[in-house]
Short mmCIF file of C-alpha atoms and ligand atoms in Angstrom, two decimals:
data_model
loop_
_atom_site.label_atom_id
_atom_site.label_comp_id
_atom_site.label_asym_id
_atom_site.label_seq_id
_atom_site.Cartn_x
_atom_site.Cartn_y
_atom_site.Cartn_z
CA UNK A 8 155.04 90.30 48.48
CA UNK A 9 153.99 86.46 48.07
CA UNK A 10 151.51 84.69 49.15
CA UNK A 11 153.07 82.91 52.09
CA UNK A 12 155.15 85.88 53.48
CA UNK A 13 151.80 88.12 53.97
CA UNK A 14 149.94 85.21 55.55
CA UNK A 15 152.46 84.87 57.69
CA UNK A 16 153.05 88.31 58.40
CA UNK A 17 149.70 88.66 58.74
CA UNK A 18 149.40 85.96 61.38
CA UNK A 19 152.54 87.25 62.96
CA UNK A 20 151.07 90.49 63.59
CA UNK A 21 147.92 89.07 64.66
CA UNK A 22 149.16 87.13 67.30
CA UNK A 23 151.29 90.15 68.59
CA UNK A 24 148.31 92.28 68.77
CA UNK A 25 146.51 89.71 70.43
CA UNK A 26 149.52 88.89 73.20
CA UNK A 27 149.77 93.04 73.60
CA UNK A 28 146.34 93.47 74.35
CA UNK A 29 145.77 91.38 77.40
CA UNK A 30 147.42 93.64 79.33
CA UNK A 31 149.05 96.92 77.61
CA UNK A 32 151.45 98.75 78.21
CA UNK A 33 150.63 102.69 79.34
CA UNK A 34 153.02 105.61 78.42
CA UNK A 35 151.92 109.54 79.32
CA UNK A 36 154.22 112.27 77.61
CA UNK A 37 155.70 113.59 81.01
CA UNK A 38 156.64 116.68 79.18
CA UNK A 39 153.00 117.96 79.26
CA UNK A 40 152.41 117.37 82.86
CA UNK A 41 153.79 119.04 85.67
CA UNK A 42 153.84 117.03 88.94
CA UNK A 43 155.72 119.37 90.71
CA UNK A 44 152.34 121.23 90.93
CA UNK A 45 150.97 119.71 93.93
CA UNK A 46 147.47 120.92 92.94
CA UNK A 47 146.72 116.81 91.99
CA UNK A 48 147.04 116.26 95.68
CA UNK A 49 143.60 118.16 96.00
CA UNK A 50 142.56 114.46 94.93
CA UNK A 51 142.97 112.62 97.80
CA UNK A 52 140.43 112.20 99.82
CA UNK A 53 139.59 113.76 103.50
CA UNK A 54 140.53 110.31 104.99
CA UNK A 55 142.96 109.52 103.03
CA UNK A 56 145.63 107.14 105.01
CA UNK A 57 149.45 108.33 104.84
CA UNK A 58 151.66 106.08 105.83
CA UNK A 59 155.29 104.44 105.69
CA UNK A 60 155.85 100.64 106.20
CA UNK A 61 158.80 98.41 106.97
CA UNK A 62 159.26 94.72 107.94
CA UNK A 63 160.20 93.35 110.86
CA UNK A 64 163.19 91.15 109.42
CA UNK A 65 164.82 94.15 107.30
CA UNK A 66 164.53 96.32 110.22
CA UNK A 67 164.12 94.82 113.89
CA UNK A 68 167.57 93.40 114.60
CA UNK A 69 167.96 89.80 116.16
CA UNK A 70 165.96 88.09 113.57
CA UNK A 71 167.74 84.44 113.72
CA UNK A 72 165.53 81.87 113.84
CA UNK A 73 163.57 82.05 110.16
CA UNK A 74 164.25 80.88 107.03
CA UNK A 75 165.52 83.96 105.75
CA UNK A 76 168.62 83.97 108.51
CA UNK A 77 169.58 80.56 107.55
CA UNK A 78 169.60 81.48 103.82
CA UNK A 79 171.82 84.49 104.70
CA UNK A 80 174.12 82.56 106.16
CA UNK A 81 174.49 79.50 103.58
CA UNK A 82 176.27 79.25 99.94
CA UNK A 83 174.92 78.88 96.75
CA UNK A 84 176.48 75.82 94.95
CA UNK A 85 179.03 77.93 93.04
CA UNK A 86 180.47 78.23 96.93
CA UNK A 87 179.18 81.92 96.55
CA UNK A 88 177.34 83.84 99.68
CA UNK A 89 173.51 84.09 98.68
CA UNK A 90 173.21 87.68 99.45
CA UNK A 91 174.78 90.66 97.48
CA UNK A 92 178.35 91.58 99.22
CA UNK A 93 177.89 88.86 101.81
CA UNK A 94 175.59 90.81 103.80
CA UNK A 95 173.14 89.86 106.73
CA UNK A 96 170.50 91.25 108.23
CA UNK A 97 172.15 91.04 112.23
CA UNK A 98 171.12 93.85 113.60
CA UNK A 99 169.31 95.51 111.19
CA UNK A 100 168.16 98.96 111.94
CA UNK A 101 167.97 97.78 115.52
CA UNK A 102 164.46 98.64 115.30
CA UNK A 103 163.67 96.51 118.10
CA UNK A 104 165.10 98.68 120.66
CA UNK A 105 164.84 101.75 118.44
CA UNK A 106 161.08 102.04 118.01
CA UNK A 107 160.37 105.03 119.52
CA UNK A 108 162.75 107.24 118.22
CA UNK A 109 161.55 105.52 114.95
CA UNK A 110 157.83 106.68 115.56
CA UNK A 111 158.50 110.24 116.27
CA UNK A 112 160.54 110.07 112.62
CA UNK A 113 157.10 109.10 111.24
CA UNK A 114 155.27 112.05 113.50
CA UNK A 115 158.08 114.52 111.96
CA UNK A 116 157.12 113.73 108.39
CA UNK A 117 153.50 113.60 109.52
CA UNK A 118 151.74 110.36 108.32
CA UNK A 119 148.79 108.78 110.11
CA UNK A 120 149.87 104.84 109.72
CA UNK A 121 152.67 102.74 110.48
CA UNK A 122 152.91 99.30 108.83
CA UNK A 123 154.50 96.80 110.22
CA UNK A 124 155.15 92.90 110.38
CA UNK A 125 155.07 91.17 113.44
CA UNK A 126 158.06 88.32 113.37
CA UNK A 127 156.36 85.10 113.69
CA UNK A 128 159.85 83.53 114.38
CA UNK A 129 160.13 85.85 117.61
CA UNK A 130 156.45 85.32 118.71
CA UNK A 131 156.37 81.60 118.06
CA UNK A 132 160.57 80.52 118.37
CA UNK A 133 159.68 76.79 118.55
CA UNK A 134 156.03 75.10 117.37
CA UNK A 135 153.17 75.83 119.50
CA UNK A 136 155.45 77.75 122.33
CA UNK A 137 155.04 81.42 122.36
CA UNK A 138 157.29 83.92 123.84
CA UNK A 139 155.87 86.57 126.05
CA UNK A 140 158.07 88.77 125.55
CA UNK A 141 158.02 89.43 122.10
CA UNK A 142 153.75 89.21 122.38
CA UNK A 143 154.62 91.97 124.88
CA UNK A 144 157.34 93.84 122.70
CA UNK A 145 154.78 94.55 119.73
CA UNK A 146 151.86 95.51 122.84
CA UNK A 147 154.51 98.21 123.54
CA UNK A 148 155.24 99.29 119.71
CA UNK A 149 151.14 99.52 119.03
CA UNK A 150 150.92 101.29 122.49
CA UNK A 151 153.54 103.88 121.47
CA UNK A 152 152.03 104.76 118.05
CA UNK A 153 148.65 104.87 119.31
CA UNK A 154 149.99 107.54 121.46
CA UNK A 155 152.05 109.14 119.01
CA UNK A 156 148.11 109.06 116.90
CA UNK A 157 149.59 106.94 114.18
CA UNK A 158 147.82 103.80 113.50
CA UNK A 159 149.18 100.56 113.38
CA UNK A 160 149.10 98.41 110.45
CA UNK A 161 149.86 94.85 110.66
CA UNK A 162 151.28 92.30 108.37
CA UNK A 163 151.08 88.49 110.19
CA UNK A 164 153.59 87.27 106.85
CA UNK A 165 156.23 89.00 105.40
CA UNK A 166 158.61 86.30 103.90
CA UNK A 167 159.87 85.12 107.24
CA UNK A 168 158.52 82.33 108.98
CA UNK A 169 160.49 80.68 111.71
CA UNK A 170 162.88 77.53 110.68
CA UNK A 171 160.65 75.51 111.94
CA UNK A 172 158.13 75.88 109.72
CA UNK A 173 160.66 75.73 106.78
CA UNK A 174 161.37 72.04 108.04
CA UNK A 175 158.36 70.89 107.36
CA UNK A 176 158.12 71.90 104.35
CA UNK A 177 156.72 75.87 104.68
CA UNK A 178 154.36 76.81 101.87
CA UNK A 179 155.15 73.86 99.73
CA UNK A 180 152.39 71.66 101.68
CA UNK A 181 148.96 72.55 102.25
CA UNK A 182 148.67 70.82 105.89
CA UNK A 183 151.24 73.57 107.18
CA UNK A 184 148.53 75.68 106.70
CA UNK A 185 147.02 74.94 109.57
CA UNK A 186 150.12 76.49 111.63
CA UNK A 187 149.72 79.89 110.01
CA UNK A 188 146.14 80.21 110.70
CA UNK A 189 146.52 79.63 114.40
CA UNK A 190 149.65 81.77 114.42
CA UNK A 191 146.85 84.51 113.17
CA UNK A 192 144.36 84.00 115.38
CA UNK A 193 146.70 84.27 117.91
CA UNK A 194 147.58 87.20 117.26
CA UNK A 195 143.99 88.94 116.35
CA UNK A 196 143.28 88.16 119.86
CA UNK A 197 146.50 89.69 121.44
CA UNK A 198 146.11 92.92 119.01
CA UNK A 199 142.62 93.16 117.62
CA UNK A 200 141.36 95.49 120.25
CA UNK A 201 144.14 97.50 119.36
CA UNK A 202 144.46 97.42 115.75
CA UNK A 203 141.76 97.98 112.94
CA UNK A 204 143.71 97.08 109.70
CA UNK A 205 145.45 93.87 109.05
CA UNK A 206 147.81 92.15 106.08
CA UNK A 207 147.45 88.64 105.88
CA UNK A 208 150.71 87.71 103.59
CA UNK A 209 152.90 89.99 102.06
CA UNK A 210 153.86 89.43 98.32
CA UNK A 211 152.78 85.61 97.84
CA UNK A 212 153.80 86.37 93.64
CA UNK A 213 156.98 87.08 94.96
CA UNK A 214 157.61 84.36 97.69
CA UNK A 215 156.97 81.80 95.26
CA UNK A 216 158.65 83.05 92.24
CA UNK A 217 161.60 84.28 93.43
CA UNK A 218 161.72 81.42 95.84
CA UNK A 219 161.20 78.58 93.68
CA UNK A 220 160.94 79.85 90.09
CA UNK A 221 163.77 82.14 90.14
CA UNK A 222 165.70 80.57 93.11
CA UNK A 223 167.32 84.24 94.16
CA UNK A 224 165.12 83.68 97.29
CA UNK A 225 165.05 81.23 99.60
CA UNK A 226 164.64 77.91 99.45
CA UNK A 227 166.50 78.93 96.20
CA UNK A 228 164.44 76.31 94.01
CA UNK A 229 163.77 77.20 90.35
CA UNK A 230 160.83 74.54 88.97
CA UNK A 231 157.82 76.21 87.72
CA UNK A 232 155.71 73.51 89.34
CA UNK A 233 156.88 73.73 93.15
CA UNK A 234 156.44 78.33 92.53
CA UNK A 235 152.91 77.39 91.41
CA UNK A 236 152.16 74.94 94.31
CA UNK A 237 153.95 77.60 96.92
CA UNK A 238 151.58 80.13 95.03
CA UNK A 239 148.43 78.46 95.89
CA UNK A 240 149.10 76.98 99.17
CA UNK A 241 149.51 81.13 100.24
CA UNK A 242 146.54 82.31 98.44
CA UNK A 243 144.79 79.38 100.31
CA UNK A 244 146.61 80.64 103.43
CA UNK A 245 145.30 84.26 102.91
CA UNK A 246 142.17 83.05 102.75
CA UNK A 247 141.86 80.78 105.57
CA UNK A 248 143.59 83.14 107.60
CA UNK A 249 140.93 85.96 106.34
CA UNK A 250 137.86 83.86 107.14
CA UNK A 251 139.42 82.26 110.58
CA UNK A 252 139.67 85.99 111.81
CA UNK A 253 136.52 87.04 110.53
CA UNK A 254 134.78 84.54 113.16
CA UNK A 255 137.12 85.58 116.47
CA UNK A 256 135.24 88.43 118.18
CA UNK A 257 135.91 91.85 116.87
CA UNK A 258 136.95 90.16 113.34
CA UNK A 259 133.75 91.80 112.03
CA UNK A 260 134.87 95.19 112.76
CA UNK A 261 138.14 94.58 111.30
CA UNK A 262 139.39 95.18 107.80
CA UNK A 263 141.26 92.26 106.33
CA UNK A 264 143.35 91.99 103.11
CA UNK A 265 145.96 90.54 101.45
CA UNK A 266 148.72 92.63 99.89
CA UNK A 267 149.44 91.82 96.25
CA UNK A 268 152.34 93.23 94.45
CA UNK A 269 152.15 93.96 91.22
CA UNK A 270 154.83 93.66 88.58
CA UNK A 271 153.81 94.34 85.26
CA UNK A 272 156.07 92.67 82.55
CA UNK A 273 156.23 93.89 78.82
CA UNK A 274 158.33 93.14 76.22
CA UNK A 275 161.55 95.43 75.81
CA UNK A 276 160.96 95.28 71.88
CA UNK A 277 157.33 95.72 71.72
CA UNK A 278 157.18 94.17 67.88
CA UNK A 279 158.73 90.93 69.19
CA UNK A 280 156.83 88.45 69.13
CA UNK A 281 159.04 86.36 71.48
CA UNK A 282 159.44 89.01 74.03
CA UNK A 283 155.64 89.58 73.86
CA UNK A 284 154.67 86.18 74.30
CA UNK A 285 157.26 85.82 77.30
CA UNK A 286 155.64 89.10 78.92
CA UNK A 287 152.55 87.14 78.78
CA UNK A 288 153.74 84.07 80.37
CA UNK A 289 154.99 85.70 83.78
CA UNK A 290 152.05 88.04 83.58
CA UNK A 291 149.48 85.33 83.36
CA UNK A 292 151.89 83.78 86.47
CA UNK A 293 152.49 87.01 88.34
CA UNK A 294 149.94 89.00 88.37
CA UNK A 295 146.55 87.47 86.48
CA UNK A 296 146.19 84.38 87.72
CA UNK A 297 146.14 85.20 91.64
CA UNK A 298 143.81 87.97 90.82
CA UNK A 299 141.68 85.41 89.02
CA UNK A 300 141.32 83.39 91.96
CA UNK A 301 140.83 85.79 94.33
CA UNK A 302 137.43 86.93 92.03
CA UNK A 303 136.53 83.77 91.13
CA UNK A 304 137.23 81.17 93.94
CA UNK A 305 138.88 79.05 91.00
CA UNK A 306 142.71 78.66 90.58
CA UNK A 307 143.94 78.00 86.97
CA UNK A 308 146.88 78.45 85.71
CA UNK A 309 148.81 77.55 82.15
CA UNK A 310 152.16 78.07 81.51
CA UNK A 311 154.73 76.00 80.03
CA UNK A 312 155.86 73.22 83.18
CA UNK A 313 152.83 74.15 85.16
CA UNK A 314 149.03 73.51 84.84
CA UNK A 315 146.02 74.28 87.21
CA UNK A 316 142.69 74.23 87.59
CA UNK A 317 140.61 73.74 90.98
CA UNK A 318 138.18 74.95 92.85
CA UNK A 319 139.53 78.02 95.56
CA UNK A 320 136.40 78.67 97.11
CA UNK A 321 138.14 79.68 100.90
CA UNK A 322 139.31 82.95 98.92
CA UNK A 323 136.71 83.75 97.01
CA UNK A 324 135.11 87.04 98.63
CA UNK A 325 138.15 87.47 101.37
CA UNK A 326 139.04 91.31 100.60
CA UNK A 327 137.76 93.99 102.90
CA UNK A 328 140.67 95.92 101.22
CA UNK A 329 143.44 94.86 98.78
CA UNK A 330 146.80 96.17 99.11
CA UNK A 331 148.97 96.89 96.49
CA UNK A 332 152.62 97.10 96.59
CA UNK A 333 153.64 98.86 93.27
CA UNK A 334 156.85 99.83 92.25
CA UNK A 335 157.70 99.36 88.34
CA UNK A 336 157.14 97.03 85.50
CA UNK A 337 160.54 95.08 83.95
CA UNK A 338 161.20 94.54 79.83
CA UNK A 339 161.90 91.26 79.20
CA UNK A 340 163.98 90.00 75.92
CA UNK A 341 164.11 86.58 74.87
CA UNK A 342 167.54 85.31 73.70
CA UNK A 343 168.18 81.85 72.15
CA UNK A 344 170.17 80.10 75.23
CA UNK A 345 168.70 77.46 76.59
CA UNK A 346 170.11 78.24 80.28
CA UNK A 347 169.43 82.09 80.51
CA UNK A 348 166.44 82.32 77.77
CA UNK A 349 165.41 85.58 78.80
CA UNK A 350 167.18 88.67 79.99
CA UNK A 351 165.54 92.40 81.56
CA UNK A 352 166.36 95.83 80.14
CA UNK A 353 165.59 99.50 79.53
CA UNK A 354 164.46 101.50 76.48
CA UNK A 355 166.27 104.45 75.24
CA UNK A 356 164.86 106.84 77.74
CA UNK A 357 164.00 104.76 80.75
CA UNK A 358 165.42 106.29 84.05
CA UNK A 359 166.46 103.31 86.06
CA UNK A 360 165.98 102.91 89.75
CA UNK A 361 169.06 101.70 91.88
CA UNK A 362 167.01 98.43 91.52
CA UNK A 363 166.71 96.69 88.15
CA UNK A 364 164.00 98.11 86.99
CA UNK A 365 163.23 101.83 85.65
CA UNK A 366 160.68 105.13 87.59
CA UNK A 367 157.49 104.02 85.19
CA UNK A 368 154.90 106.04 87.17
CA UNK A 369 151.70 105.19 84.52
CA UNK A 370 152.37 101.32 85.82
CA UNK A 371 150.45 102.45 89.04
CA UNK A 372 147.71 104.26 87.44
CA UNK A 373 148.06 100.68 85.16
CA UNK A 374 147.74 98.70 88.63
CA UNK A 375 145.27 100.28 90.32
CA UNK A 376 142.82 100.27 87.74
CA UNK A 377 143.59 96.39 87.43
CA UNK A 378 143.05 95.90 91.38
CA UNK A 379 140.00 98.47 91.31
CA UNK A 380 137.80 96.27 89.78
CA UNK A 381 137.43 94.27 92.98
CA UNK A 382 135.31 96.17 94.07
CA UNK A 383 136.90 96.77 97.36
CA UNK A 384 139.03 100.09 98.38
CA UNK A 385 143.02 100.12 98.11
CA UNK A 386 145.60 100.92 99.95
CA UNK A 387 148.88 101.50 98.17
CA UNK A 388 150.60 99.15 101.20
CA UNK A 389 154.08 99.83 99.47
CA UNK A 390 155.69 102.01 96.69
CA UNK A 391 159.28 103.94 97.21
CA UNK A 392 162.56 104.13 95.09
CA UNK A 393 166.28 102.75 95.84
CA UNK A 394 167.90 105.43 95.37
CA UNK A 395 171.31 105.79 96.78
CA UNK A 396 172.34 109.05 95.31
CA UNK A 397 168.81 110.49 96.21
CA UNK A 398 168.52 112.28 92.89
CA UNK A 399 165.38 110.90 92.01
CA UNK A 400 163.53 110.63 94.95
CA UNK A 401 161.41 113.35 94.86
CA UNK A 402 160.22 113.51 91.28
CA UNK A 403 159.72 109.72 91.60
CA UNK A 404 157.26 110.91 94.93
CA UNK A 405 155.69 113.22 93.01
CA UNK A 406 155.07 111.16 89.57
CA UNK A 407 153.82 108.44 91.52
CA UNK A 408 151.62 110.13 93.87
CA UNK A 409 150.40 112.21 90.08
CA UNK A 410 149.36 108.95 88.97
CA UNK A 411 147.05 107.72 91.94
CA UNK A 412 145.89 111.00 92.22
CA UNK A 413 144.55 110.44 88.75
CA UNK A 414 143.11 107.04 89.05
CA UNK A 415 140.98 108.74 92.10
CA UNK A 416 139.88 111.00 89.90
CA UNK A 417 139.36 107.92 87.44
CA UNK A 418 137.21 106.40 89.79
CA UNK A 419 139.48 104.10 91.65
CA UNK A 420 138.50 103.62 95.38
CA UNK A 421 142.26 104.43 96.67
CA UNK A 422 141.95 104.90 100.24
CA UNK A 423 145.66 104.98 101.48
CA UNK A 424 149.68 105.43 100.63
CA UNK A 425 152.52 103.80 102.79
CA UNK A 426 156.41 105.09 101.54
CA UNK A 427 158.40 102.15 101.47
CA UNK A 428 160.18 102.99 103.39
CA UNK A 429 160.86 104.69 106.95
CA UNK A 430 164.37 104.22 107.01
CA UNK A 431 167.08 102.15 104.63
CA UNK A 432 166.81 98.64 105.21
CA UNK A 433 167.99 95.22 104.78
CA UNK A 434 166.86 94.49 100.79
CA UNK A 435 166.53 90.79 100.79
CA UNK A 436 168.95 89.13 97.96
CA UNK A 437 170.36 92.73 97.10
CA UNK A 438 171.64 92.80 101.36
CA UNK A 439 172.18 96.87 102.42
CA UNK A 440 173.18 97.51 98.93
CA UNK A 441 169.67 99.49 97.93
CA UNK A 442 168.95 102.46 99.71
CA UNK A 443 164.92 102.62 100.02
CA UNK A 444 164.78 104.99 103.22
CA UNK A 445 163.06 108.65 103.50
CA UNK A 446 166.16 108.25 106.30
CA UNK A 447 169.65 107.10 105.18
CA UNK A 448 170.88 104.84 107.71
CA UNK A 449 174.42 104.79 108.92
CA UNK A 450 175.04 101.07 109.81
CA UNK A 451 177.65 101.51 111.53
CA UNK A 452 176.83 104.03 113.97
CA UNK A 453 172.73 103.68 113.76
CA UNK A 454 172.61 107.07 112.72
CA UNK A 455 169.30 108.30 110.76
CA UNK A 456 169.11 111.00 108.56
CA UNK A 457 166.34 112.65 106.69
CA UNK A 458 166.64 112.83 102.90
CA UNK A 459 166.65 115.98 101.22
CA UNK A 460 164.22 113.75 98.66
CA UNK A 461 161.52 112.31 101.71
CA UNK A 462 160.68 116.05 101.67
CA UNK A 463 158.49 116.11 98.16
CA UNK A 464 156.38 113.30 100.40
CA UNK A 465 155.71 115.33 103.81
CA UNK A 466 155.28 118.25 100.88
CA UNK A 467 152.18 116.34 99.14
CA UNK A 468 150.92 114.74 102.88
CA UNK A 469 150.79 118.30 103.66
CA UNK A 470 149.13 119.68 100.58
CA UNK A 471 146.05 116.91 100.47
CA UNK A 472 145.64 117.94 103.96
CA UNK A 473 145.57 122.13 103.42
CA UNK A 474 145.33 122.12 98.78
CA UNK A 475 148.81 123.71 99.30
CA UNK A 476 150.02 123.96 95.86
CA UNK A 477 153.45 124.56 95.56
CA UNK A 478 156.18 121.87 95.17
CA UNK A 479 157.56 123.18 98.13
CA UNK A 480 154.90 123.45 100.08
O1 IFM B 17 161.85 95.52 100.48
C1 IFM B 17 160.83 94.99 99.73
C2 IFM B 17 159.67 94.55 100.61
O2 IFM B 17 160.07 93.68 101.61
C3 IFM B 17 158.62 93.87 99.78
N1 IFM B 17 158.23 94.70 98.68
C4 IFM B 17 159.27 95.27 97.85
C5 IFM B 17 160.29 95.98 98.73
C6 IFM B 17 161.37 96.65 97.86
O3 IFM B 17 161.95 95.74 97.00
#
């Protein structure tokens, strides 16, 4: 070979290696293990939180005064409806009024948590005036679970935030802030006597990426720079929102995260350089970065159109717990077009998921090793499958709940699982189309109905709880 082709294949595979190993990809070879041997679930501990979760906008019903409504009902500039088939969220599972049939779901598949978000558009309708009965309506749901001994979970920010919010300008300026944090406190001192374990925001990767890097959420803006301010403006909510509840009475006795998801992203042809450099981009974005600052009270961030660096201190030691919403990495493939210059796909191989991304059940091992090095426990505060047909459901349970098993026996401080989710439920951008639910949902008629597949779950709650072992248990 000359000269100049091995130097440069030499630096080509060079700077692969060193793109792959910042964070690499897992495989297992699932034909030597056998999840449907629920002897791994011997591995969670005595404590060990079950639980399912749901938000209030994809479930309650009546949610029309947030940001999310008003997307629903607007057109994208092609004159096309925003959400997949047209769909809104209207009624939802009218979960509002539903509740308590809802919670005695959750008592028949046996879990010991319920998370929630409470719908700061309800509570808080116009700035600064609050509506007693909603305060009330969430009194009543905690009330009820407490009874039904399943603990209540809350989330104060799960996407939604009322419209008027959004007209100022949401997470796009720091001042607005200041809004969220009394929201917060507002509500640690309606609930805090009654609840022990609270989300600050939901997804804040997500809410600015999609939002305003990918534009498939709302505000539907796609400019690197305005994702990366929304990014740090909800970090630097979370952690304003940690420490403000921290000094209301009681906020010592209460355990306060934020939930991160992750996403890992690797490159669909692994000896691409392209695709490997691009998997490092939105992983530096997604995932690194916000972990960065949450360890190191410093934001930075480079990535082509965006650039970072300062100081982060108000998040810097904010974690009682960190909860991590894991579902599946994607495969990205760069393609020369300037308007589209990446794609997603799936290896020969890859069982896909009713969403667009494949079951990859090492990615949560992957994850939680990443997040355990915080030093603070986990709770898995999301992980489930769309999955319409429900022919994957239950080895997707099992694989998954394999995989943390293993990381606790790695060492990982894993302290709790919550099914996404209860019951199907409106899916943001993809509208009613993707069928998360342990319960189908009949939207016409309201009708639940367990899943032969939500069975492999109340199967491995069961088994950690007696070291049943078989897949039926
Ligand atoms: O439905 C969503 C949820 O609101 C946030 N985490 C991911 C879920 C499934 O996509």
């Amino acid at each position: 070979m000359p000269a100049p082709l091995l130097a440069a294949t030499a630096a080509y595979a060079l700077a692969l290696r060193a793109l792959r190993r910042v964070d690499p990809e897992l495989r297992w070879d699932w034909r030597t293990i056998d999840a449907a041997d629920l002897a791994f679930a011997r591995a969670f501990p005595e404590n060990f939180l079950w639980g399912v979760a749901t938000s209030a906008h994809q479930v309650e019903g009546g949610c029309d005064n947030n940001q999310w409504s008003r997307w629903e009902r607007s057109r994208g500039p092609d004159g096309a409806p925003r959400i997949k088939h047209g769909d809104v969220s209207g009624a939802a599972c009218e979960h509002w009024a539903r509740y308590p049939e809802d919670i005695a779901r959750m008592r028949a598949l046996g879990v010991d948590a319920y998370r929630f978000s409470v719908e700061w558009s309800k509570i808080e309708p116009r700035e600064g005036d609050y509506n007693d009965a909603a305060i009330a309506h969430y009194h009543a749901v905690i009330d009820a679970l407490i009874d039904a001994g399943i603990e209540p979970v809350i989330t104060l920010h799960h996407f939604t935030h009322p419209q008027w919010f959004d007209d100022r300008g949401g997470f796009e300026r720091a001042v607005n802030i200041d809004h969220i944090v009394r929201f917060s406190e507002r509500m640690f001192r309606e609930y805090g006597g009654k609840v022990r374990r609270w989300c600050t925001i939901n997804e804040p990767s997500v809410v600015a990426m999609v939002g305003y890097f990918l534009g498939d959420f709302p505000p539907g803006v796609r400019s690197p720079k305005r994702a990366v301010r929304v990014l740090e403006n909800l970090l630097r909510a979370h952690g304003r929102i940690y420490r403000a509840l921290k000094a209301l009475p009681g906020g010592d006795a209460a355990a306060i995260g934020l939930v991160k998801n992750i996403t890992h992203t690797d490159p669909l042809r692994p000896w691409h350089l392209a695709d490997a450099a691009a998997a490092a981009v939105f992983t530096e974005a997604f995932n690194r970065a916000p972990l960065r600052a949450l360890r190191t009270g410093r934001f930075t961030l480079k990535i082509p159109g965006a650039r970072v660096d300062r100081p982060m201190e108000e998040v810097r030691g904010s974690l009682d717990f960190i909860g991590l919403n894991y579902y599946s990495h994607v495969l990205v493939k760069t393609q020369l077009d300037r308007r589209e210059p990446f794609t997603w796909g799936y290896r020969p191989g890859d069982v896909p998921t009713d969403m667009p991304y494949g079951i990859y059940p090492e990615g949560i091992y992957r994850a939680l090793r990443q997040v355990g090095g915080f030093g603070v426990p986990i709770y898995i505060t999301e992980n489930g499958i769309a999955d319409a047909r429900d022919d994957r459901r239950a080895d997707f349970i099992r694989r998954y709940l394999y995989a943390v098993a293993r990381a606790i026996i790695d060492g990982v401080d894993v302290r709790g699982f919550f099914y996404w989710s209860l019951l199907d439920n409106f899916e943001w951008a993809e509208g009613w189309s993707m069928k998360f639910g342990l319960y189908a949902l009949d939207p016409k008629t309201q009708a639940r109905t367990l899943r032969p597949g939500a069975e492999a779950f109340a199967a491995i709650i069961r088994a950690s709880r007696t070291g049943t072992r078989s897949s039926d248990g």
